[in-house]
Amino acid sequence: MPAPRIDLAERVLAAVLGVRRVVRRRVRAALPGPHLPGSQVELLRVVHRNPGIGVAAAARELSLAGNSVSTLVNVLTEAGLLRREVDPADRRAARLQLTDAARDRMAAWRRTRTGLVSAALAQLSDEDTSAIVAALPALERLTEVLKEDPA
């Protein structure tokens, strides 16, 4: 019989990944335009949260190799979703900014995702909704622990 913590870990992963997968599919179906791979979306989110971030810092934030992020930057720049700006303090370094097209697209994703999940939450019982609210701080702390622990 597996250890209870392993069962819990599997259930947490299945629940979180299941919600994410369903939301991603439904958002893709609802929004026009080409669908971006998750890694590109994650980079756009990092740049959205950190305007002017450099490639190396974005790579650290995403836990990816610098050359992988450089490739993502090239693809997103060609797609008109990212813009490279020269760092005034170091002309060799690039600072990343979202384009207006990326901001618009991200706003549409956010509206669609939020609407979808809000509608689903409205169908749950007050007890289920309260349980989700109560679990959020622990899930947020779990995310931070996973970010900090390289193992």
Short mmCIF file of N, CA and C in Angstrom, two decimals:
data_model
loop_
_atom_site.label_atom_id
_atom_site.label_comp_id
_atom_site.label_asym_id
_atom_site.label_seq_id
_atom_site.Cartn_x
_atom_site.Cartn_y
_atom_site.Cartn_z
N MET A 1 0.85 -1.19 0.00
CA MET A 1 0.00 0.00 0.00
C MET A 1 0.89 1.24 0.00
N PRO A 2 0.65 2.21 -0.93
CA PRO A 2 1.50 3.40 -0.99
C PRO A 2 1.33 4.28 0.24
N ALA A 3 2.36 5.04 0.52
CA ALA A 3 2.31 5.97 1.65
C ALA A 3 1.25 7.03 1.41
N PRO A 4 0.55 7.48 2.47
CA PRO A 4 -0.51 8.47 2.32
C PRO A 4 -0.06 9.76 1.65
N ARG A 5 1.16 10.23 1.92
CA ARG A 5 1.65 11.47 1.31
C ARG A 5 1.80 11.30 -0.21
N ILE A 6 2.18 10.11 -0.65
CA ILE A 6 2.30 9.87 -2.09
C ILE A 6 0.92 9.89 -2.72
N ASP A 7 -0.05 9.29 -2.07
CA ASP A 7 -1.43 9.34 -2.56
C ASP A 7 -1.90 10.79 -2.65
N LEU A 8 -1.61 11.56 -1.62
CA LEU A 8 -1.99 12.97 -1.60
C LEU A 8 -1.31 13.72 -2.73
N ALA A 9 -0.04 13.47 -2.92
CA ALA A 9 0.69 14.13 -4.00
C ALA A 9 0.06 13.81 -5.36
N GLU A 10 -0.28 12.56 -5.57
CA GLU A 10 -0.92 12.16 -6.84
C GLU A 10 -2.27 12.83 -7.01
N ARG A 11 -3.05 12.91 -5.95
CA ARG A 11 -4.37 13.55 -6.04
C ARG A 11 -4.26 15.04 -6.30
N VAL A 12 -3.31 15.70 -5.63
CA VAL A 12 -3.11 17.13 -5.87
C VAL A 12 -2.72 17.37 -7.32
N LEU A 13 -1.74 16.61 -7.80
CA LEU A 13 -1.30 16.77 -9.19
C LEU A 13 -2.43 16.49 -10.17
N ALA A 14 -3.17 15.43 -9.95
CA ALA A 14 -4.26 15.08 -10.85
C ALA A 14 -5.32 16.18 -10.87
N ALA A 15 -5.65 16.72 -9.71
CA ALA A 15 -6.67 17.76 -9.64
C ALA A 15 -6.22 19.04 -10.32
N VAL A 16 -5.02 19.49 -9.99
CA VAL A 16 -4.51 20.76 -10.55
C VAL A 16 -4.30 20.62 -12.06
N LEU A 17 -3.67 19.54 -12.48
CA LEU A 17 -3.43 19.35 -13.90
C LEU A 17 -4.73 19.14 -14.67
N GLY A 18 -5.69 18.47 -14.04
CA GLY A 18 -6.98 18.26 -14.70
C GLY A 18 -7.70 19.58 -14.95
N VAL A 19 -7.74 20.44 -13.95
CA VAL A 19 -8.37 21.75 -14.11
C VAL A 19 -7.65 22.53 -15.20
N ARG A 20 -6.35 22.54 -15.14
CA ARG A 20 -5.56 23.30 -16.12
C ARG A 20 -5.80 22.79 -17.56
N ARG A 21 -5.81 21.48 -17.71
CA ARG A 21 -5.99 20.88 -19.04
C ARG A 21 -7.36 21.24 -19.62
N VAL A 22 -8.41 21.08 -18.82
CA VAL A 22 -9.76 21.37 -19.29
C VAL A 22 -9.90 22.86 -19.63
N VAL A 23 -9.39 23.71 -18.77
CA VAL A 23 -9.48 25.15 -19.02
C VAL A 23 -8.71 25.50 -20.29
N ARG A 24 -7.52 24.96 -20.46
CA ARG A 24 -6.72 25.25 -21.66
C ARG A 24 -7.48 24.84 -22.92
N ARG A 25 -8.06 23.65 -22.93
CA ARG A 25 -8.80 23.19 -24.10
C ARG A 25 -10.00 24.08 -24.41
N ARG A 26 -10.74 24.42 -23.38
CA ARG A 26 -11.94 25.24 -23.58
C ARG A 26 -11.57 26.66 -24.02
N VAL A 27 -10.50 27.21 -23.48
CA VAL A 27 -10.07 28.55 -23.89
C VAL A 27 -9.60 28.52 -25.34
N ARG A 28 -8.84 27.51 -25.70
CA ARG A 28 -8.39 27.39 -27.10
C ARG A 28 -9.57 27.33 -28.06
N ALA A 29 -10.61 26.60 -27.68
CA ALA A 29 -11.78 26.46 -28.54
C ALA A 29 -12.55 27.79 -28.64
N ALA A 30 -12.49 28.59 -27.59
CA ALA A 30 -13.28 29.82 -27.55
C ALA A 30 -12.59 31.00 -28.23
N LEU A 31 -11.27 30.97 -28.31
CA LEU A 31 -10.54 32.13 -28.83
C LEU A 31 -9.99 31.86 -30.23
N PRO A 32 -10.10 32.85 -31.09
CA PRO A 32 -9.55 32.70 -32.44
C PRO A 32 -8.03 32.85 -32.43
N GLY A 33 -7.43 32.55 -33.55
CA GLY A 33 -5.98 32.75 -33.71
C GLY A 33 -5.20 31.50 -33.44
N PRO A 34 -3.92 31.57 -33.77
CA PRO A 34 -3.06 30.40 -33.55
C PRO A 34 -2.90 30.12 -32.06
N HIS A 35 -2.79 28.86 -31.74
CA HIS A 35 -2.62 28.46 -30.35
C HIS A 35 -1.13 28.36 -30.05
N LEU A 36 -0.74 28.97 -28.95
CA LEU A 36 0.67 28.97 -28.55
C LEU A 36 0.96 27.79 -27.62
N PRO A 37 2.12 27.19 -27.78
CA PRO A 37 2.53 26.15 -26.82
C PRO A 37 2.65 26.74 -25.42
N GLY A 38 2.50 25.90 -24.43
CA GLY A 38 2.56 26.33 -23.04
C GLY A 38 3.81 27.09 -22.68
N SER A 39 4.95 26.69 -23.22
CA SER A 39 6.21 27.37 -22.88
C SER A 39 6.20 28.82 -23.36
N GLN A 40 5.58 29.07 -24.51
CA GLN A 40 5.50 30.44 -25.02
C GLN A 40 4.55 31.27 -24.16
N VAL A 41 3.44 30.68 -23.78
CA VAL A 41 2.48 31.37 -22.92
C VAL A 41 3.13 31.71 -21.58
N GLU A 42 3.87 30.76 -21.02
CA GLU A 42 4.54 31.00 -19.74
C GLU A 42 5.54 32.14 -19.84
N LEU A 43 6.29 32.21 -20.94
CA LEU A 43 7.23 33.32 -21.11
C LEU A 43 6.48 34.65 -21.21
N LEU A 44 5.39 34.67 -21.95
CA LEU A 44 4.58 35.90 -22.03
C LEU A 44 4.09 36.31 -20.64
N ARG A 45 3.69 35.35 -19.84
CA ARG A 45 3.24 35.66 -18.47
C ARG A 45 4.38 36.24 -17.63
N VAL A 46 5.57 35.67 -17.77
CA VAL A 46 6.72 36.18 -17.02
C VAL A 46 7.01 37.63 -17.42
N VAL A 47 6.99 37.91 -18.72
CA VAL A 47 7.27 39.27 -19.20
C VAL A 47 6.14 40.21 -18.75
N HIS A 48 4.92 39.72 -18.75
CA HIS A 48 3.79 40.54 -18.29
C HIS A 48 3.99 40.95 -16.83
N ARG A 49 4.42 40.00 -15.99
CA ARG A 49 4.64 40.28 -14.56
C ARG A 49 5.90 41.10 -14.33
N ASN A 50 6.87 41.02 -15.26
CA ASN A 50 8.18 41.67 -15.08
C ASN A 50 8.58 42.42 -16.35
N PRO A 51 7.88 43.50 -16.70
CA PRO A 51 8.25 44.22 -17.93
C PRO A 51 9.71 44.63 -17.90
N GLY A 52 10.40 44.42 -19.01
CA GLY A 52 11.81 44.78 -19.09
C GLY A 52 12.75 43.70 -18.59
N ILE A 53 12.23 42.54 -18.26
CA ILE A 53 13.07 41.45 -17.78
C ILE A 53 14.04 41.03 -18.87
N GLY A 54 15.22 40.59 -18.47
CA GLY A 54 16.20 40.09 -19.42
C GLY A 54 15.98 38.61 -19.69
N VAL A 55 16.63 38.12 -20.72
CA VAL A 55 16.48 36.71 -21.10
C VAL A 55 16.98 35.79 -19.99
N ALA A 56 18.13 36.11 -19.40
CA ALA A 56 18.70 35.25 -18.35
C ALA A 56 17.77 35.19 -17.13
N ALA A 57 17.23 36.33 -16.74
CA ALA A 57 16.32 36.35 -15.59
C ALA A 57 15.04 35.60 -15.91
N ALA A 58 14.54 35.73 -17.12
CA ALA A 58 13.34 34.98 -17.53
C ALA A 58 13.63 33.48 -17.50
N ALA A 59 14.81 33.09 -17.94
CA ALA A 59 15.19 31.68 -17.91
C ALA A 59 15.20 31.15 -16.48
N ARG A 60 15.75 31.95 -15.56
CA ARG A 60 15.75 31.53 -14.15
C ARG A 60 14.32 31.41 -13.62
N GLU A 61 13.49 32.37 -13.95
CA GLU A 61 12.09 32.36 -13.49
C GLU A 61 11.35 31.12 -14.00
N LEU A 62 11.66 30.70 -15.22
CA LEU A 62 10.99 29.56 -15.84
C LEU A 62 11.70 28.24 -15.58
N SER A 63 12.86 28.31 -14.94
CA SER A 63 13.71 27.12 -14.72
C SER A 63 14.05 26.44 -16.04
N LEU A 64 14.42 27.26 -17.02
CA LEU A 64 14.83 26.76 -18.34
C LEU A 64 16.23 27.24 -18.66
N ALA A 65 16.86 26.58 -19.61
CA ALA A 65 18.18 27.02 -20.08
C ALA A 65 18.03 28.33 -20.85
N GLY A 66 19.04 29.17 -20.75
CA GLY A 66 19.02 30.46 -21.44
C GLY A 66 18.80 30.33 -22.94
N ASN A 67 19.44 29.33 -23.56
CA ASN A 67 19.26 29.19 -25.02
C ASN A 67 17.84 28.78 -25.37
N SER A 68 17.17 28.04 -24.49
CA SER A 68 15.77 27.68 -24.73
C SER A 68 14.89 28.92 -24.69
N VAL A 69 15.14 29.79 -23.74
CA VAL A 69 14.36 31.02 -23.64
C VAL A 69 14.68 31.94 -24.81
N SER A 70 15.94 31.97 -25.23
CA SER A 70 16.30 32.78 -26.42
C SER A 70 15.52 32.32 -27.64
N THR A 71 15.37 31.02 -27.79
CA THR A 71 14.60 30.48 -28.91
C THR A 71 13.13 30.91 -28.80
N LEU A 72 12.57 30.82 -27.59
CA LEU A 72 11.20 31.26 -27.39
C LEU A 72 11.04 32.75 -27.70
N VAL A 73 12.01 33.53 -27.27
CA VAL A 73 11.98 34.98 -27.53
C VAL A 73 11.99 35.23 -29.04
N ASN A 74 12.84 34.52 -29.77
CA ASN A 74 12.90 34.69 -31.23
C ASN A 74 11.55 34.38 -31.88
N VAL A 75 10.94 33.28 -31.48
CA VAL A 75 9.66 32.87 -32.06
C VAL A 75 8.58 33.90 -31.74
N LEU A 76 8.52 34.33 -30.48
CA LEU A 76 7.49 35.28 -30.08
C LEU A 76 7.72 36.67 -30.67
N THR A 77 8.97 37.02 -30.89
CA THR A 77 9.28 38.30 -31.55
C THR A 77 8.82 38.25 -33.00
N GLU A 78 9.11 37.15 -33.68
CA GLU A 78 8.67 37.00 -35.07
C GLU A 78 7.15 36.98 -35.18
N ALA A 79 6.48 36.47 -34.15
CA ALA A 79 5.01 36.42 -34.15
C ALA A 79 4.39 37.77 -33.78
N GLY A 80 5.23 38.74 -33.42
CA GLY A 80 4.72 40.06 -33.07
C GLY A 80 4.16 40.16 -31.67
N LEU A 81 4.57 39.24 -30.78
CA LEU A 81 4.05 39.24 -29.42
C LEU A 81 5.05 39.75 -28.38
N LEU A 82 6.33 39.73 -28.72
CA LEU A 82 7.37 40.25 -27.83
C LEU A 82 8.21 41.26 -28.60
N ARG A 83 8.77 42.18 -27.84
CA ARG A 83 9.67 43.17 -28.42
C ARG A 83 10.94 43.21 -27.57
N ARG A 84 12.07 43.21 -28.23
CA ARG A 84 13.36 43.35 -27.54
C ARG A 84 13.73 44.82 -27.54
N GLU A 85 14.15 45.32 -26.39
CA GLU A 85 14.65 46.68 -26.29
C GLU A 85 16.06 46.62 -25.74
N VAL A 86 16.89 47.49 -26.21
CA VAL A 86 18.28 47.54 -25.75
C VAL A 86 18.30 48.09 -24.33
N ASP A 87 19.04 47.42 -23.46
CA ASP A 87 19.21 47.87 -22.09
C ASP A 87 20.13 49.08 -22.10
N PRO A 88 19.68 50.24 -21.63
CA PRO A 88 20.53 51.43 -21.66
C PRO A 88 21.80 51.29 -20.81
N ALA A 89 21.74 50.44 -19.78
CA ALA A 89 22.91 50.24 -18.92
C ALA A 89 23.92 49.27 -19.52
N ASP A 90 23.47 48.40 -20.41
CA ASP A 90 24.35 47.41 -21.05
C ASP A 90 23.81 47.16 -22.45
N ARG A 91 24.38 47.80 -23.41
CA ARG A 91 23.87 47.76 -24.79
C ARG A 91 23.89 46.35 -25.38
N ARG A 92 24.61 45.41 -24.76
CA ARG A 92 24.63 44.03 -25.25
C ARG A 92 23.40 43.25 -24.79
N ALA A 93 22.75 43.75 -23.74
CA ALA A 93 21.62 43.03 -23.14
C ALA A 93 20.30 43.53 -23.72
N ALA A 94 19.36 42.61 -23.80
CA ALA A 94 18.02 42.96 -24.29
C ALA A 94 17.05 42.92 -23.12
N ARG A 95 16.12 43.82 -23.15
CA ARG A 95 15.02 43.85 -22.20
C ARG A 95 13.76 43.49 -22.96
N LEU A 96 12.94 42.63 -22.39
CA LEU A 96 11.76 42.12 -23.08
C LEU A 96 10.51 42.89 -22.68
N GLN A 97 9.71 43.20 -23.68
CA GLN A 97 8.44 43.89 -23.46
C GLN A 97 7.36 43.19 -24.28
N LEU A 98 6.15 43.19 -23.77
CA LEU A 98 5.02 42.68 -24.54
C LEU A 98 4.61 43.71 -25.58
N THR A 99 4.15 43.24 -26.71
CA THR A 99 3.58 44.14 -27.70
C THR A 99 2.11 44.37 -27.35
N ASP A 100 1.50 45.33 -28.01
CA ASP A 100 0.06 45.56 -27.79
C ASP A 100 -0.74 44.31 -28.16
N ALA A 101 -0.32 43.63 -29.22
CA ALA A 101 -1.02 42.40 -29.64
C ALA A 101 -0.95 41.35 -28.53
N ALA A 102 0.19 41.23 -27.88
CA ALA A 102 0.32 40.26 -26.78
C ALA A 102 -0.54 40.67 -25.60
N ARG A 103 -0.55 41.95 -25.27
CA ARG A 103 -1.39 42.42 -24.16
C ARG A 103 -2.86 42.13 -24.43
N ASP A 104 -3.29 42.41 -25.66
CA ASP A 104 -4.69 42.15 -26.03
C ASP A 104 -5.01 40.66 -25.93
N ARG A 105 -4.10 39.85 -26.44
CA ARG A 105 -4.32 38.40 -26.42
C ARG A 105 -4.37 37.87 -25.00
N MET A 106 -3.46 38.35 -24.16
CA MET A 106 -3.44 37.90 -22.77
C MET A 106 -4.69 38.35 -22.02
N ALA A 107 -5.17 39.55 -22.31
CA ALA A 107 -6.40 40.03 -21.67
C ALA A 107 -7.58 39.15 -22.08
N ALA A 108 -7.63 38.76 -23.35
CA ALA A 108 -8.70 37.87 -23.82
C ALA A 108 -8.60 36.51 -23.16
N TRP A 109 -7.39 35.97 -23.04
CA TRP A 109 -7.20 34.69 -22.34
C TRP A 109 -7.70 34.80 -20.91
N ARG A 110 -7.27 35.87 -20.24
CA ARG A 110 -7.63 36.05 -18.83
C ARG A 110 -9.15 36.16 -18.67
N ARG A 111 -9.80 36.96 -19.51
CA ARG A 111 -11.26 37.11 -19.43
C ARG A 111 -11.95 35.76 -19.66
N THR A 112 -11.49 35.03 -20.67
CA THR A 112 -12.12 33.76 -21.01
C THR A 112 -11.89 32.73 -19.90
N ARG A 113 -10.65 32.62 -19.43
CA ARG A 113 -10.33 31.68 -18.34
C ARG A 113 -11.12 32.00 -17.09
N THR A 114 -11.11 33.27 -16.70
CA THR A 114 -11.80 33.69 -15.48
C THR A 114 -13.30 33.46 -15.60
N GLY A 115 -13.86 33.78 -16.75
CA GLY A 115 -15.29 33.55 -16.96
C GLY A 115 -15.65 32.08 -16.89
N LEU A 116 -14.82 31.25 -17.51
CA LEU A 116 -15.06 29.82 -17.52
C LEU A 116 -15.02 29.24 -16.10
N VAL A 117 -13.99 29.58 -15.35
CA VAL A 117 -13.84 29.04 -14.00
C VAL A 117 -14.88 29.64 -13.06
N SER A 118 -15.18 30.92 -13.22
CA SER A 118 -16.22 31.54 -12.38
C SER A 118 -17.56 30.87 -12.59
N ALA A 119 -17.90 30.58 -13.84
CA ALA A 119 -19.17 29.90 -14.14
C ALA A 119 -19.19 28.50 -13.52
N ALA A 120 -18.07 27.81 -13.58
CA ALA A 120 -18.00 26.46 -12.99
C ALA A 120 -18.09 26.54 -11.47
N LEU A 121 -17.41 27.51 -10.87
CA LEU A 121 -17.47 27.66 -9.41
C LEU A 121 -18.90 27.96 -8.95
N ALA A 122 -19.64 28.72 -9.75
CA ALA A 122 -21.01 29.06 -9.40
C ALA A 122 -21.91 27.83 -9.35
N GLN A 123 -21.50 26.75 -10.01
CA GLN A 123 -22.29 25.52 -10.02
C GLN A 123 -21.98 24.61 -8.82
N LEU A 124 -20.93 24.94 -8.10
CA LEU A 124 -20.55 24.12 -6.93
C LEU A 124 -21.36 24.53 -5.71
N SER A 125 -21.40 23.65 -4.76
CA SER A 125 -22.07 23.97 -3.49
C SER A 125 -21.23 24.99 -2.73
N ASP A 126 -21.88 25.66 -1.77
CA ASP A 126 -21.15 26.60 -0.91
C ASP A 126 -20.04 25.87 -0.16
N GLU A 127 -20.31 24.64 0.23
CA GLU A 127 -19.31 23.84 0.95
C GLU A 127 -18.07 23.59 0.08
N ASP A 128 -18.28 23.20 -1.17
CA ASP A 128 -17.15 22.97 -2.08
C ASP A 128 -16.38 24.27 -2.34
N THR A 129 -17.11 25.35 -2.55
CA THR A 129 -16.45 26.64 -2.80
C THR A 129 -15.62 27.05 -1.59
N SER A 130 -16.17 26.88 -0.40
CA SER A 130 -15.43 27.22 0.83
C SER A 130 -14.19 26.35 0.98
N ALA A 131 -14.30 25.08 0.62
CA ALA A 131 -13.15 24.18 0.71
C ALA A 131 -12.04 24.62 -0.25
N ILE A 132 -12.43 25.06 -1.43
CA ILE A 132 -11.44 25.54 -2.40
C ILE A 132 -10.76 26.80 -1.87
N VAL A 133 -11.56 27.72 -1.35
CA VAL A 133 -11.01 28.96 -0.79
C VAL A 133 -10.04 28.63 0.35
N ALA A 134 -10.42 27.72 1.21
CA ALA A 134 -9.57 27.34 2.34
C ALA A 134 -8.27 26.68 1.89
N ALA A 135 -8.31 25.97 0.76
CA ALA A 135 -7.11 25.27 0.27
C ALA A 135 -6.13 26.18 -0.46
N LEU A 136 -6.58 27.33 -0.94
CA LEU A 136 -5.72 28.18 -1.75
C LEU A 136 -4.42 28.61 -1.07
N PRO A 137 -4.43 29.08 0.18
CA PRO A 137 -3.15 29.46 0.80
C PRO A 137 -2.16 28.30 0.87
N ALA A 138 -2.63 27.11 1.17
CA ALA A 138 -1.74 25.95 1.24
C ALA A 138 -1.19 25.62 -0.15
N LEU A 139 -2.02 25.69 -1.18
CA LEU A 139 -1.55 25.44 -2.55
C LEU A 139 -0.53 26.49 -2.98
N GLU A 140 -0.75 27.73 -2.59
CA GLU A 140 0.21 28.79 -2.92
C GLU A 140 1.54 28.56 -2.21
N ARG A 141 1.49 28.13 -0.94
CA ARG A 141 2.74 27.81 -0.23
C ARG A 141 3.43 26.60 -0.85
N LEU A 142 2.66 25.60 -1.28
CA LEU A 142 3.22 24.43 -1.95
C LEU A 142 3.97 24.86 -3.21
N THR A 143 3.38 25.77 -3.97
CA THR A 143 4.05 26.29 -5.17
C THR A 143 5.38 26.92 -4.81
N GLU A 144 5.40 27.73 -3.77
CA GLU A 144 6.65 28.39 -3.36
C GLU A 144 7.69 27.37 -2.91
N VAL A 145 7.28 26.36 -2.15
CA VAL A 145 8.22 25.32 -1.71
C VAL A 145 8.80 24.60 -2.92
N LEU A 146 7.96 24.27 -3.89
CA LEU A 146 8.44 23.58 -5.09
C LEU A 146 9.40 24.45 -5.89
N LYS A 147 9.18 25.75 -5.92
CA LYS A 147 10.10 26.66 -6.63
C LYS A 147 11.46 26.71 -5.95
N GLU A 148 11.46 26.68 -4.62
CA GLU A 148 12.70 26.82 -3.85
C GLU A 148 13.50 25.55 -3.79
N ASP A 149 12.85 24.39 -3.82
CA ASP A 149 13.51 23.11 -3.64
C ASP A 149 13.95 22.55 -5.00
N PRO A 150 15.28 22.54 -5.28
CA PRO A 150 15.75 22.05 -6.58
C PRO A 150 15.59 20.54 -6.77
N ALA A 151 15.32 19.81 -5.70
CA ALA A 151 15.18 18.36 -5.80
C ALA A 151 13.85 18.07 -6.33
#
